[in-house]
Coordinates of C-alpha atoms in Angstrom, one line a residue:
M1 CA -115.8 -123.0 -83.4
H2 CA -112.2 -122.2 -82.2
Y3 CA -109.4 -123.9 -83.7
R4 CA -105.6 -123.9 -83.2
L5 CA -103.2 -124.7 -85.9
L6 CA -99.9 -126.5 -85.0
S7 CA -97.1 -124.9 -86.7
F8 CA -96.5 -128.0 -88.6
I9 CA -97.4 -126.4 -91.9
T10 CA -98.3 -128.8 -94.8
A11 CA -96.0 -128.7 -97.8
S12 CA -97.8 -128.9 -101.1
V13 CA -95.4 -131.2 -102.8
A14 CA -95.1 -135.0 -103.9
L15 CA -92.7 -136.5 -101.6
Q16 CA -92.8 -140.2 -102.9
A17 CA -89.3 -139.8 -104.4
T18 CA -87.9 -138.7 -101.1
Y19 CA -88.8 -141.8 -99.3
A20 CA -85.9 -144.4 -98.9
S21 CA -86.2 -147.7 -100.4
P22 CA -84.3 -150.8 -99.2
A23 CA -80.5 -150.4 -99.8
L24 CA -78.0 -153.0 -100.6
S25 CA -75.2 -151.4 -98.5
P26 CA -75.7 -150.7 -94.7
E27 CA -77.7 -147.4 -94.0
V28 CA -76.3 -145.3 -91.2
Y29 CA -77.8 -142.2 -89.7
D30 CA -77.2 -140.2 -86.6
Y31 CA -80.7 -141.0 -85.3
I32 CA -83.3 -143.7 -86.1
V33 CA -86.9 -142.8 -84.9
V34 CA -89.4 -145.7 -85.2
G35 CA -93.0 -144.3 -85.5
S36 CA -94.2 -141.2 -87.1
G37 CA -97.2 -140.2 -84.7
P38 CA -97.5 -137.4 -82.2
G39 CA -94.4 -138.7 -80.4
G40 CA -91.9 -139.7 -83.3
G41 CA -93.2 -137.3 -86.1
P42 CA -92.3 -134.0 -84.6
L43 CA -89.1 -135.4 -83.0
A44 CA -87.6 -136.7 -86.1
A45 CA -88.3 -133.3 -87.9
E46 CA -86.7 -131.4 -85.1
L47 CA -83.6 -133.6 -85.0
A48 CA -83.2 -133.0 -88.8
R49 CA -83.8 -129.3 -88.6
A50 CA -81.0 -129.3 -86.0
G51 CA -78.8 -130.8 -88.7
Y52 CA -78.6 -134.3 -87.6
P53 CA -79.1 -137.0 -90.3
T54 CA -82.3 -138.8 -89.1
L55 CA -84.3 -141.7 -90.4
L56 CA -87.9 -141.9 -89.7
I57 CA -89.5 -145.3 -90.0
E58 CA -93.2 -145.8 -90.5
A59 CA -95.0 -149.1 -90.9
G60 CA -97.9 -147.5 -93.1
G61 CA -98.0 -145.2 -96.0
D62 CA -98.6 -141.6 -96.5
E63 CA -102.2 -140.3 -96.8
G64 CA -101.4 -136.5 -96.3
E65 CA -103.1 -135.4 -99.5
N66 CA -106.1 -137.8 -99.1
P67 CA -109.2 -135.7 -98.2
T68 CA -110.5 -138.5 -95.8
Y69 CA -107.4 -137.7 -93.6
A70 CA -106.7 -134.2 -94.6
E71 CA -110.1 -132.8 -93.7
I72 CA -110.7 -133.3 -90.0
Q73 CA -114.5 -133.6 -90.5
H74 CA -114.0 -137.1 -92.0
F75 CA -112.4 -138.4 -88.8
N76 CA -115.0 -141.3 -88.5
E77 CA -114.3 -142.4 -92.0
A78 CA -110.5 -142.3 -91.4
A79 CA -110.8 -144.4 -88.3
N80 CA -112.6 -146.9 -90.2
D81 CA -110.4 -146.9 -93.4
E82 CA -108.7 -150.2 -94.0
A83 CA -106.0 -148.2 -95.9
T84 CA -104.5 -147.3 -92.6
R85 CA -106.4 -149.0 -89.8
W86 CA -104.6 -151.4 -87.4
D87 CA -107.1 -153.5 -85.3
F88 CA -105.9 -154.4 -81.8
W89 CA -108.5 -156.7 -80.2
V90 CA -108.4 -155.9 -76.4
K91 CA -109.9 -157.0 -73.2
H92 CA -111.4 -154.8 -70.4
S93 CA -110.8 -157.3 -67.6
D94 CA -109.8 -160.9 -66.7
D95 CA -113.4 -161.9 -66.2
P96 CA -114.8 -163.9 -69.4
E97 CA -118.3 -163.5 -68.1
R98 CA -118.0 -159.7 -67.9
E99 CA -116.3 -159.5 -71.1
A100 CA -119.2 -161.3 -72.7
K101 CA -121.6 -158.7 -71.8
F102 CA -119.8 -155.8 -73.8
E103 CA -122.4 -154.9 -76.3
H104 CA -119.9 -154.0 -79.2
T105 CA -117.9 -157.2 -78.8
T106 CA -116.7 -158.1 -82.4
W107 CA -116.5 -161.4 -84.1
D108 CA -115.0 -162.7 -87.4
T109 CA -117.7 -164.3 -89.4
G110 CA -115.3 -166.0 -91.7
D111 CA -116.9 -164.5 -94.8
G112 CA -114.8 -161.2 -94.7
T113 CA -117.2 -159.3 -92.5
F114 CA -117.6 -158.7 -88.8
Y115 CA -120.4 -159.3 -86.6
V116 CA -120.7 -156.8 -83.7
G117 CA -123.0 -157.6 -80.7
L118 CA -123.9 -160.5 -78.3
D119 CA -125.5 -163.0 -80.6
P120 CA -122.9 -164.1 -83.1
P121 CA -123.8 -166.4 -86.1
E122 CA -122.7 -170.0 -85.7
G123 CA -119.1 -170.5 -86.4
A124 CA -117.9 -166.9 -85.8
K125 CA -114.6 -166.4 -84.2
Y126 CA -114.4 -164.1 -81.1
L127 CA -112.1 -161.2 -81.6
G128 CA -112.8 -159.0 -78.6
I129 CA -113.1 -155.1 -78.2
Q130 CA -111.8 -153.2 -81.2
Y131 CA -109.1 -150.7 -80.4
P132 CA -108.2 -149.1 -83.8
R133 CA -104.9 -147.4 -84.3
A134 CA -103.5 -145.8 -87.4
A135 CA -100.5 -147.2 -89.5
V136 CA -99.8 -144.0 -91.5
L137 CA -97.4 -141.1 -91.8
G138 CA -98.5 -139.0 -88.8
G139 CA -100.0 -141.8 -86.7
C140 CA -103.2 -141.6 -84.9
A141 CA -103.2 -137.8 -85.2
M142 CA -104.3 -138.7 -88.7
H143 CA -107.5 -140.4 -87.8
N144 CA -108.5 -138.9 -84.5
A145 CA -111.1 -136.1 -83.9
G146 CA -108.3 -133.6 -83.4
V147 CA -109.2 -132.5 -80.0
C148 CA -106.4 -130.6 -78.4
S149 CA -106.7 -130.6 -74.5
L150 CA -103.9 -130.1 -71.8
P151 CA -103.2 -132.4 -68.8
A152 CA -103.8 -131.1 -65.2
D153 CA -100.7 -129.5 -63.7
D154 CA -100.4 -132.4 -61.3
D155 CA -100.1 -134.7 -64.3
W156 CA -96.8 -132.9 -65.3
N157 CA -95.6 -132.3 -61.8
I158 CA -95.8 -136.0 -60.9
I159 CA -92.8 -136.5 -63.2
V160 CA -90.9 -133.9 -61.1
N161 CA -91.9 -135.6 -57.9
K162 CA -90.8 -139.0 -59.2
T163 CA -87.6 -137.9 -60.8
G164 CA -86.5 -134.5 -59.3
D165 CA -86.4 -133.1 -62.9
T166 CA -87.9 -129.6 -62.7
S167 CA -87.9 -129.2 -66.3
W168 CA -91.2 -131.2 -66.3
E169 CA -92.8 -128.6 -64.1
A170 CA -96.2 -127.6 -65.5
K171 CA -95.4 -123.9 -65.9
N172 CA -92.3 -125.0 -68.0
M173 CA -94.3 -127.4 -70.1
R174 CA -96.6 -124.6 -71.4
K175 CA -93.6 -123.4 -73.7
Y176 CA -93.8 -126.6 -75.6
L177 CA -97.5 -125.9 -76.4
K178 CA -96.4 -122.5 -77.7
K179 CA -93.7 -124.2 -79.9
I180 CA -96.1 -126.7 -81.5
E181 CA -99.1 -124.2 -82.2
K182 CA -99.9 -121.3 -84.4
N183 CA -102.9 -119.7 -82.8
E184 CA -105.6 -118.6 -85.2
Y185 CA -108.4 -117.3 -82.8
L186 CA -107.2 -115.4 -79.9
L187 CA -107.7 -111.6 -80.0
P188 CA -104.6 -109.5 -80.4
G189 CA -103.3 -108.5 -76.9
N190 CA -105.4 -111.2 -75.1
P191 CA -103.1 -114.0 -74.0
D192 CA -105.8 -116.1 -72.2
H193 CA -109.2 -116.1 -74.0
G194 CA -110.8 -116.8 -77.2
Y195 CA -114.0 -115.5 -78.7
D196 CA -116.5 -117.0 -81.2
D197 CA -119.9 -116.6 -82.5
A198 CA -122.1 -118.4 -79.9
S199 CA -125.3 -116.6 -80.8
W200 CA -127.4 -119.7 -80.4
A201 CA -126.6 -119.5 -76.6
K202 CA -128.3 -116.2 -76.4
N203 CA -131.5 -117.4 -77.9
E204 CA -133.7 -118.2 -74.8
S205 CA -136.3 -119.9 -77.1
L206 CA -133.9 -122.9 -77.9
S207 CA -134.1 -126.1 -76.1
Q208 CA -130.3 -126.5 -76.2
T209 CA -130.0 -123.0 -74.4
R210 CA -132.2 -124.2 -71.7
I211 CA -130.0 -127.2 -71.4
L212 CA -127.0 -125.0 -71.3
K213 CA -128.4 -122.8 -68.6
K214 CA -129.5 -125.7 -66.5
I215 CA -126.1 -127.3 -66.7
A216 CA -124.7 -124.0 -65.5
E217 CA -126.9 -124.0 -62.6
L218 CA -126.2 -127.6 -61.7
T219 CA -122.4 -127.2 -61.8
G220 CA -122.2 -123.9 -59.9
Q221 CA -121.9 -121.5 -62.9
D222 CA -123.8 -118.4 -63.4
P223 CA -126.5 -119.1 -65.9
K224 CA -126.7 -115.4 -67.0
K225 CA -123.0 -115.9 -68.2
A226 CA -123.4 -119.1 -69.9
A227 CA -123.6 -117.7 -73.4
E228 CA -120.4 -115.8 -72.7
L229 CA -118.7 -118.9 -71.2
V230 CA -119.2 -121.3 -74.1
S231 CA -116.5 -119.3 -76.0
R232 CA -113.9 -119.5 -73.2
D233 CA -110.5 -120.7 -74.1
I234 CA -110.0 -124.3 -73.1
L235 CA -106.3 -123.9 -73.1
E236 CA -106.2 -120.9 -70.9
V237 CA -103.5 -120.0 -68.3
G238 CA -104.2 -119.8 -64.6
D239 CA -103.1 -120.9 -61.1
D240 CA -106.5 -122.3 -60.3
V241 CA -107.5 -123.5 -63.8
D242 CA -107.6 -127.3 -62.9
E243 CA -110.3 -126.4 -60.3
T244 CA -112.2 -124.0 -62.5
V245 CA -115.7 -125.5 -63.5
S246 CA -116.7 -123.8 -66.8
F247 CA -118.1 -124.0 -70.3
Y248 CA -115.4 -123.8 -73.0
N249 CA -114.8 -124.0 -76.7
M250 CA -113.0 -126.9 -77.9
A251 CA -109.6 -126.4 -79.5
F252 CA -108.4 -128.6 -82.5
H253 CA -105.1 -129.3 -84.1
A254 CA -106.7 -128.1 -87.3
T255 CA -107.0 -124.9 -89.3
A256 CA -110.1 -122.6 -89.2
K257 CA -111.0 -124.2 -92.5
G258 CA -111.0 -127.7 -90.9
E259 CA -107.8 -128.8 -92.5
R260 CA -106.0 -131.4 -90.2
S261 CA -102.8 -130.1 -88.9
S262 CA -100.6 -133.1 -87.6
P263 CA -97.2 -134.5 -87.6
N264 CA -97.6 -135.5 -91.2
S265 CA -97.7 -131.7 -92.0
Y266 CA -94.5 -131.0 -90.3
I267 CA -92.6 -134.0 -91.7
R268 CA -93.7 -133.0 -95.1
A269 CA -92.7 -129.4 -94.6
T270 CA -89.3 -130.5 -93.3
L271 CA -88.7 -132.7 -96.4
A272 CA -89.8 -129.9 -98.7
D273 CA -87.9 -127.2 -97.1
P274 CA -85.2 -125.5 -99.5
A275 CA -82.8 -125.8 -96.4
G276 CA -82.4 -129.4 -97.3
Y277 CA -82.8 -130.8 -93.8
P278 CA -81.3 -134.3 -93.5
L279 CA -84.4 -136.2 -92.9
T280 CA -85.2 -139.5 -94.6
V281 CA -88.6 -141.2 -94.3
K282 CA -88.9 -144.9 -94.8
L283 CA -92.5 -146.0 -95.4
H284 CA -94.1 -149.6 -95.2
A285 CA -91.3 -150.7 -92.9
L286 CA -91.9 -152.8 -89.8
V287 CA -89.3 -152.7 -87.2
T288 CA -88.8 -156.2 -85.8
R289 CA -86.3 -155.5 -83.1
V290 CA -83.5 -153.1 -81.8
L291 CA -79.9 -154.1 -82.3
F292 CA -77.3 -154.0 -79.5
D293 CA -73.6 -154.0 -79.6
N294 CA -71.4 -156.9 -78.4
A295 CA -71.6 -155.4 -74.9
T296 CA -74.7 -157.7 -74.3
L297 CA -72.2 -160.5 -74.3
I298 CA -69.9 -159.1 -71.4
P299 CA -71.1 -159.5 -67.9
G300 CA -71.2 -156.1 -66.1
S301 CA -71.2 -153.9 -69.3
T302 CA -73.9 -151.8 -70.3
P303 CA -75.4 -152.7 -73.8
R304 CA -75.7 -149.9 -76.4
A305 CA -78.5 -149.7 -79.1
I306 CA -76.7 -149.4 -82.5
G307 CA -79.7 -149.9 -84.9
V308 CA -82.7 -151.6 -85.9
E309 CA -83.9 -154.7 -87.9
V310 CA -86.5 -153.9 -90.4
M311 CA -88.9 -156.0 -92.5
T312 CA -90.1 -154.0 -95.5
G313 CA -93.4 -154.3 -97.3
P314 CA -97.0 -153.2 -96.9
S315 CA -99.4 -154.7 -94.4
L316 CA -97.0 -156.9 -92.8
Y317 CA -98.4 -156.5 -89.2
R318 CA -101.3 -158.8 -88.3
A319 CA -103.2 -155.9 -87.0
D320 CA -103.6 -154.6 -90.5
P321 CA -106.9 -155.9 -92.0
K322 CA -105.1 -156.3 -95.4
H323 CA -102.5 -158.5 -94.0
V324 CA -102.2 -162.0 -95.7
P325 CA -101.2 -164.7 -93.4
G326 CA -97.8 -166.0 -94.2
T327 CA -96.7 -162.9 -95.9
K328 CA -93.2 -161.6 -95.0
G329 CA -90.9 -159.0 -96.4
P330 CA -87.1 -158.7 -97.0
I331 CA -85.2 -158.1 -93.8
S332 CA -82.4 -155.4 -93.5
Q333 CA -80.4 -153.8 -90.7
I334 CA -79.9 -150.0 -90.4
Y335 CA -77.5 -148.3 -87.9
A336 CA -77.7 -145.2 -85.9
K337 CA -74.3 -143.6 -84.8
R338 CA -76.0 -141.8 -81.8
E339 CA -79.3 -143.2 -80.8
V340 CA -82.4 -145.3 -81.6
I341 CA -85.8 -143.7 -80.5
I342 CA -88.8 -145.8 -80.2
S343 CA -92.1 -144.0 -80.8
G344 CA -94.4 -146.9 -82.0
G345 CA -97.3 -146.0 -79.6
V346 CA -98.5 -147.5 -76.2
F347 CA -99.0 -151.0 -77.6
N348 CA -96.2 -151.2 -80.1
S349 CA -93.3 -149.5 -78.2
P350 CA -93.3 -152.1 -75.4
Q351 CA -93.8 -155.0 -77.9
I352 CA -90.6 -153.7 -79.8
L353 CA -88.7 -153.3 -76.5
K354 CA -89.6 -156.9 -75.4
L355 CA -88.8 -158.4 -78.8
S356 CA -85.3 -156.7 -78.5
G357 CA -84.7 -158.3 -75.1
V358 CA -85.7 -155.4 -73.0
G359 CA -88.6 -156.2 -70.6
P360 CA -89.7 -158.6 -67.8
A361 CA -87.1 -161.3 -67.9
E362 CA -89.4 -164.2 -67.2
E363 CA -91.7 -163.2 -70.1
L364 CA -88.9 -162.9 -72.4
K365 CA -87.5 -166.3 -71.5
K366 CA -90.9 -167.8 -72.1
F367 CA -90.6 -166.9 -75.8
G368 CA -86.9 -167.8 -76.1
I369 CA -85.9 -164.1 -76.3
P370 CA -82.3 -163.4 -75.0
V371 CA -82.6 -160.9 -72.1
V372 CA -80.6 -157.7 -72.7
V373 CA -81.9 -156.0 -69.6
D374 CA -84.5 -157.1 -67.0
L375 CA -87.1 -154.3 -67.0
P376 CA -90.3 -155.5 -65.4
G377 CA -92.2 -152.3 -66.1
V378 CA -92.2 -152.6 -69.8
G379 CA -95.8 -153.2 -70.9
E380 CA -97.1 -152.6 -67.4
N381 CA -99.1 -149.7 -65.9
L382 CA -101.5 -149.4 -68.9
G383 CA -104.0 -146.8 -68.2
D384 CA -106.8 -144.9 -70.1
N385 CA -109.7 -142.5 -69.5
Y386 CA -112.9 -144.2 -68.9
E387 CA -115.5 -143.0 -71.4
G388 CA -119.3 -143.2 -71.7
S389 CA -122.3 -141.3 -72.8
L390 CA -125.8 -140.2 -72.1
L391 CA -127.6 -140.9 -75.5
G392 CA -131.2 -140.1 -76.3
I393 CA -133.6 -139.4 -79.2
A394 CA -135.2 -136.0 -79.0
S395 CA -138.7 -135.1 -80.2
S396 CA -137.4 -132.9 -83.0
P397 CA -134.3 -132.7 -85.1
T398 CA -131.2 -131.6 -83.2
N399 CA -129.0 -130.9 -86.1
N400 CA -128.9 -127.2 -85.4
A401 CA -128.2 -127.7 -81.7
G402 CA -125.0 -125.8 -80.6
Q403 CA -122.4 -127.8 -79.1
I404 CA -121.8 -127.6 -75.3
T405 CA -118.4 -128.3 -74.0
L406 CA -117.6 -128.3 -70.3
L407 CA -115.1 -129.3 -67.6
F408 CA -116.6 -129.9 -64.3
R409 CA -116.5 -131.5 -60.9
T410 CA -118.9 -134.1 -59.6
P411 CA -120.0 -133.8 -56.0
N412 CA -118.0 -137.0 -55.1
A413 CA -114.9 -136.0 -56.8
P414 CA -111.8 -137.0 -54.7
T415 CA -110.2 -133.5 -54.8
K416 CA -111.3 -130.0 -55.7
K417 CA -110.0 -130.5 -59.2
R418 CA -112.3 -131.3 -62.1
N419 CA -112.9 -134.9 -62.9
I420 CA -115.2 -134.9 -66.1
Y421 CA -114.7 -133.6 -69.6
A422 CA -118.2 -133.6 -71.3
W423 CA -119.5 -132.3 -74.6
C424 CA -123.1 -132.4 -75.7
G425 CA -124.6 -132.0 -79.2
S426 CA -126.2 -133.6 -82.2
F427 CA -124.0 -136.6 -82.6
S428 CA -123.7 -140.2 -81.5
F429 CA -120.5 -141.6 -80.0
E430 CA -120.5 -144.8 -78.2
G431 CA -116.9 -146.2 -78.7
F432 CA -115.2 -148.0 -81.3
W433 CA -116.2 -151.1 -83.4
P434 CA -116.0 -151.9 -87.2
G435 CA -118.3 -149.4 -88.9
F436 CA -118.9 -147.2 -85.9
P437 CA -120.6 -145.0 -85.1
T438 CA -124.4 -146.1 -85.1
W439 CA -126.6 -143.6 -87.1
Y440 CA -129.7 -142.7 -85.1
G441 CA -131.1 -140.1 -87.3
N442 CA -131.2 -136.4 -87.0
K443 CA -132.9 -136.3 -83.7
V444 CA -130.1 -137.9 -81.8
Y445 CA -128.6 -135.9 -78.8
T446 CA -125.7 -137.0 -76.8
C447 CA -123.6 -135.9 -73.9
A448 CA -120.3 -137.8 -74.1
L449 CA -118.1 -138.2 -70.9
V450 CA -114.4 -138.5 -70.4
H451 CA -113.4 -139.4 -66.8
L452 CA -110.2 -137.6 -65.8
A453 CA -107.5 -139.0 -63.5
P454 CA -108.8 -142.7 -63.3
K455 CA -107.6 -144.4 -60.1
S456 CA -106.6 -147.6 -61.9
Q457 CA -103.8 -148.2 -64.2
A458 CA -103.6 -152.0 -63.9
G459 CA -103.5 -152.9 -67.5
S460 CA -100.7 -154.7 -69.6
V461 CA -99.3 -155.2 -73.0
K462 CA -97.8 -158.7 -73.1
L463 CA -96.2 -160.7 -75.9
R464 CA -98.4 -163.3 -77.8
S465 CA -95.2 -164.8 -79.4
A466 CA -91.7 -163.8 -80.4
N467 CA -93.0 -163.2 -83.9
P468 CA -92.9 -159.4 -84.6
Q469 CA -95.9 -159.6 -87.0
D470 CA -98.0 -160.9 -84.1
T471 CA -100.1 -158.4 -82.0
P472 CA -99.6 -158.4 -78.4
E473 CA -102.2 -159.3 -75.8
I474 CA -103.7 -156.3 -74.4
N475 CA -105.9 -156.1 -71.3
F476 CA -106.9 -152.8 -69.7
R477 CA -108.3 -154.3 -66.6
F478 CA -110.9 -151.6 -66.1
F479 CA -111.8 -150.6 -62.6
E480 CA -109.3 -152.9 -60.9
H481 CA -108.3 -150.3 -58.4
G482 CA -110.7 -147.7 -57.1
G483 CA -113.2 -148.8 -59.5
D484 CA -116.2 -148.3 -57.3
H485 CA -115.4 -144.6 -56.9
D486 CA -114.7 -144.1 -60.4
L487 CA -117.9 -145.6 -61.4
Q488 CA -119.9 -143.4 -59.0
E489 CA -118.2 -140.3 -60.5
L490 CA -119.4 -141.3 -63.9
V491 CA -122.9 -141.9 -62.6
E492 CA -123.0 -138.4 -60.8
A493 CA -121.8 -136.9 -64.0
A494 CA -124.6 -138.7 -66.0
N495 CA -127.2 -137.6 -63.4
I496 CA -126.4 -133.9 -63.6
L497 CA -126.5 -134.0 -67.4
R498 CA -129.7 -135.9 -67.4
E499 CA -131.3 -133.4 -65.0
A500 CA -130.3 -130.6 -67.4
W501 CA -132.1 -132.5 -70.2
K502 CA -135.4 -132.2 -68.3
A503 CA -135.1 -128.4 -68.9
A504 CA -135.1 -128.7 -72.7
G505 CA -138.8 -128.1 -73.2
E506 CA -140.4 -128.0 -76.6
P507 CA -139.5 -128.8 -79.3
M508 CA -136.8 -131.2 -78.1
A509 CA -138.5 -132.6 -75.2
P510 CA -139.2 -135.2 -74.2
I511 CA -135.8 -136.8 -75.0
E512 CA -136.1 -140.6 -75.0
E513 CA -132.9 -141.9 -73.4
L514 CA -131.4 -145.0 -74.9
H515 CA -128.6 -145.4 -72.2
P516 CA -127.6 -145.7 -69.5
C517 CA -131.2 -145.4 -68.3
K518 CA -133.9 -146.3 -71.0
G519 CA -137.1 -144.1 -71.1
P520 CA -138.3 -140.5 -71.4
V521 CA -136.3 -137.9 -69.7
Q522 CA -138.8 -135.5 -68.3
P523 CA -139.5 -133.7 -64.9
G524 CA -140.3 -136.1 -62.3
S525 CA -139.0 -139.2 -64.2
E526 CA -136.5 -141.6 -62.4
R527 CA -136.1 -144.8 -64.3
C528 CA -133.0 -146.5 -62.9
S529 CA -130.8 -146.4 -59.7
D530 CA -127.3 -145.3 -59.3
E531 CA -126.4 -149.0 -58.8
E532 CA -127.8 -149.9 -62.2
Q533 CA -126.0 -147.1 -63.9
K534 CA -122.8 -148.1 -62.3
E535 CA -123.2 -151.7 -63.7
Y536 CA -123.9 -150.3 -67.1
F537 CA -120.7 -148.2 -67.0
K538 CA -118.7 -151.1 -65.7
L539 CA -119.8 -153.3 -68.6
Q540 CA -120.0 -150.7 -71.4
A541 CA -117.3 -148.2 -70.7
Y542 CA -114.9 -147.7 -73.6
S543 CA -111.6 -145.8 -74.2
H544 CA -109.2 -144.6 -76.8
H545 CA -106.6 -142.7 -74.9
A546 CA -104.1 -145.5 -73.8
S547 CA -100.9 -144.4 -72.1
S548 CA -98.2 -145.4 -69.6
T549 CA -96.7 -148.7 -70.7
C550 CA -93.1 -147.4 -70.8
A551 CA -93.5 -145.0 -67.9
I552 CA -90.9 -142.4 -66.7
G553 CA -90.0 -142.9 -63.0
G554 CA -87.4 -142.4 -60.4
D555 CA -84.2 -144.4 -59.7
D556 CA -85.9 -146.0 -56.7
D557 CA -88.8 -147.4 -58.8
P558 CA -88.4 -150.9 -59.9
M559 CA -91.3 -150.5 -62.3
A560 CA -89.8 -147.3 -64.1
V561 CA -88.8 -148.1 -67.6
L562 CA -87.3 -144.5 -68.4
D563 CA -85.6 -141.6 -66.7
S564 CA -86.8 -138.2 -67.2
K565 CA -84.9 -137.7 -70.4
F566 CA -86.8 -140.6 -71.9
R567 CA -83.8 -142.9 -71.8
V568 CA -84.4 -146.7 -71.3
R569 CA -82.9 -147.8 -68.1
G570 CA -80.1 -150.2 -68.1
V571 CA -79.0 -149.5 -71.8
K572 CA -77.4 -146.8 -73.8
G573 CA -78.4 -145.0 -77.0
L574 CA -82.2 -146.0 -76.6
R575 CA -85.2 -143.7 -75.7
V576 CA -88.9 -143.9 -76.0
V577 CA -90.8 -141.0 -76.9
D578 CA -94.6 -141.4 -77.2
A579 CA -97.7 -141.5 -74.9
S580 CA -96.4 -144.6 -73.3
V581 CA -93.9 -142.5 -71.3
F582 CA -96.6 -140.7 -69.1
P583 CA -96.7 -142.2 -65.5
V584 CA -100.4 -141.3 -65.5
V585 CA -103.1 -140.8 -68.0
P586 CA -102.5 -137.2 -69.2
G587 CA -105.7 -135.4 -69.0
A588 CA -108.6 -136.0 -71.3
F589 CA -106.9 -136.3 -74.7
P590 CA -103.3 -137.3 -75.2
S591 CA -102.6 -136.0 -78.8
C592 CA -101.4 -132.6 -77.9
P593 CA -99.7 -133.6 -74.7
T594 CA -97.7 -136.0 -76.7
M595 CA -96.8 -133.6 -79.3
M596 CA -95.4 -131.3 -76.5
I597 CA -93.2 -134.1 -74.9
S598 CA -92.1 -134.8 -78.6
V599 CA -90.5 -131.3 -78.8
K600 CA -89.3 -131.6 -75.2
A601 CA -87.4 -134.8 -76.1
A602 CA -86.0 -133.2 -79.2
E603 CA -84.6 -130.3 -77.0
D604 CA -83.2 -132.7 -74.5
I605 CA -81.5 -135.0 -77.1
I606 CA -80.1 -132.0 -79.0
E607 CA -78.7 -130.4 -76.0
E608 CA -77.2 -133.7 -75.0
A609 CA -75.7 -134.3 -78.4
R610 CA -74.1 -130.9 -78.6
R611 CA -72.7 -131.1 -75.1
T612 CA -71.1 -134.4 -76.1
D613 CA -69.8 -133.1 -79.2
K614 CA -68.0 -130.2 -77.5
K615 CA -66.1 -132.7 -75.2
L616 CA -64.9 -134.5 -78.3

């Protein structure tokens, strides 16, 4: 397997003494960054390395030396771990009847346990669909599977089209990938491709090799080159790369030894550096609102962010399963001489803005929050990849089956560009719920699907109350726009992969499919229609790549929250830098793209600061 290591090298040092504790006198920094994930972590480190005193605030603790988080193979355990998990309970639609059919609906039994399913015990409290996030130094990059994938060029260029800022052109954004990675697998002198031991793909007697070659045939690839293609660099460069159907080798933000490389690593390295960079990290601190200067009281003036209000203590947010109702912490105010940067993530960044008076005026007034600036786009435009899987039980163990990764185009794709990211192997993945995934034994075989460029971004993140400890109301409104076409794309992808399963032969065949079509997969077998599969995906699709709730947009867009330099419209000294800034869902996996924009934001902010300093 190929790996890429972000250049955020882990520091082997105990850092507890470095973390700031609540101070009696006012704290003042040049920059305050709220949130240490892929957006905020690299950004705070870069600002400090440029010489600016920077405070990085994180609501969770530090698990950088905990093997559950440090070793990427334990990502399922990390995502389930109560030590860092924040549970958001979301909806997929406004239709209660449809919601009630989601097979992994979760309920609170009242005895400290969850029930997952459609037949809850009497008295159980409905929670919804689990969407776990990570409250920990390094954010969700500390509990994810570490997959590194790039958006299509169009996903970058849309920002150019909206704002006129050519620094967002896809060809320019590539340099930020180079800045965050330390490549460990490409051969010297070869800038585009990686190579690995894929000897299994050359063994014609293996069932998985026959599946591989059949997929190649069905997707327009050369079956004779399949063994060669499985080692192709998934982050390759090329003018037509977004239209290239091919097998690839997955890239991860991890070392070749499987050690997780994340913002945590870079933060720790920055703190431990002998250069003594001015970075301070405050853990177990929940930001309750952004503070603005008195200009908010002067009609016609532009408010400026001057700091944040913080509640200090562990497990203060109600998404934390360890939260004790009624628990609060001491409140303090911390000030920024230059800027406040919100990097709380797709759910928490819009929540913090709204609690601070930045958002849709009517929603803020509903909760008695004074309006600083009416920005109707805050919390809107929520989007995500649709995900699903073709899962079955083979006739023999599959634990030695080589992994197949491919990007391809279904026959009904709306453009020439690829619309499906898939990977097949001996694993089960069906979404998230407490205790996921289901263990089906050593004969399980799955092809997981990620739908690229979903046509609907109709979801929202809305306040539940004015209490910063409450979680917001989150509704993705799956398939609200263009849903029928998206569903058919998922079905056609499943049909292609199922057809390839029929070529498995002994010893894997026949494979007993569990979903979306129940029954044995074998030549001549057709068990369910496209319409039945569309209904399955409509009810059971899941997601974990949320984006776009504080979207960048043009001056003429009333729903734009940010300009192209991440600045919140209508105020000064306030930016947002995380996956919420993308106008559209960025490719198949947002972790690496978010780290890339984090470094871009640092470059923009530092350039602006130095330009301002020269004028003084």
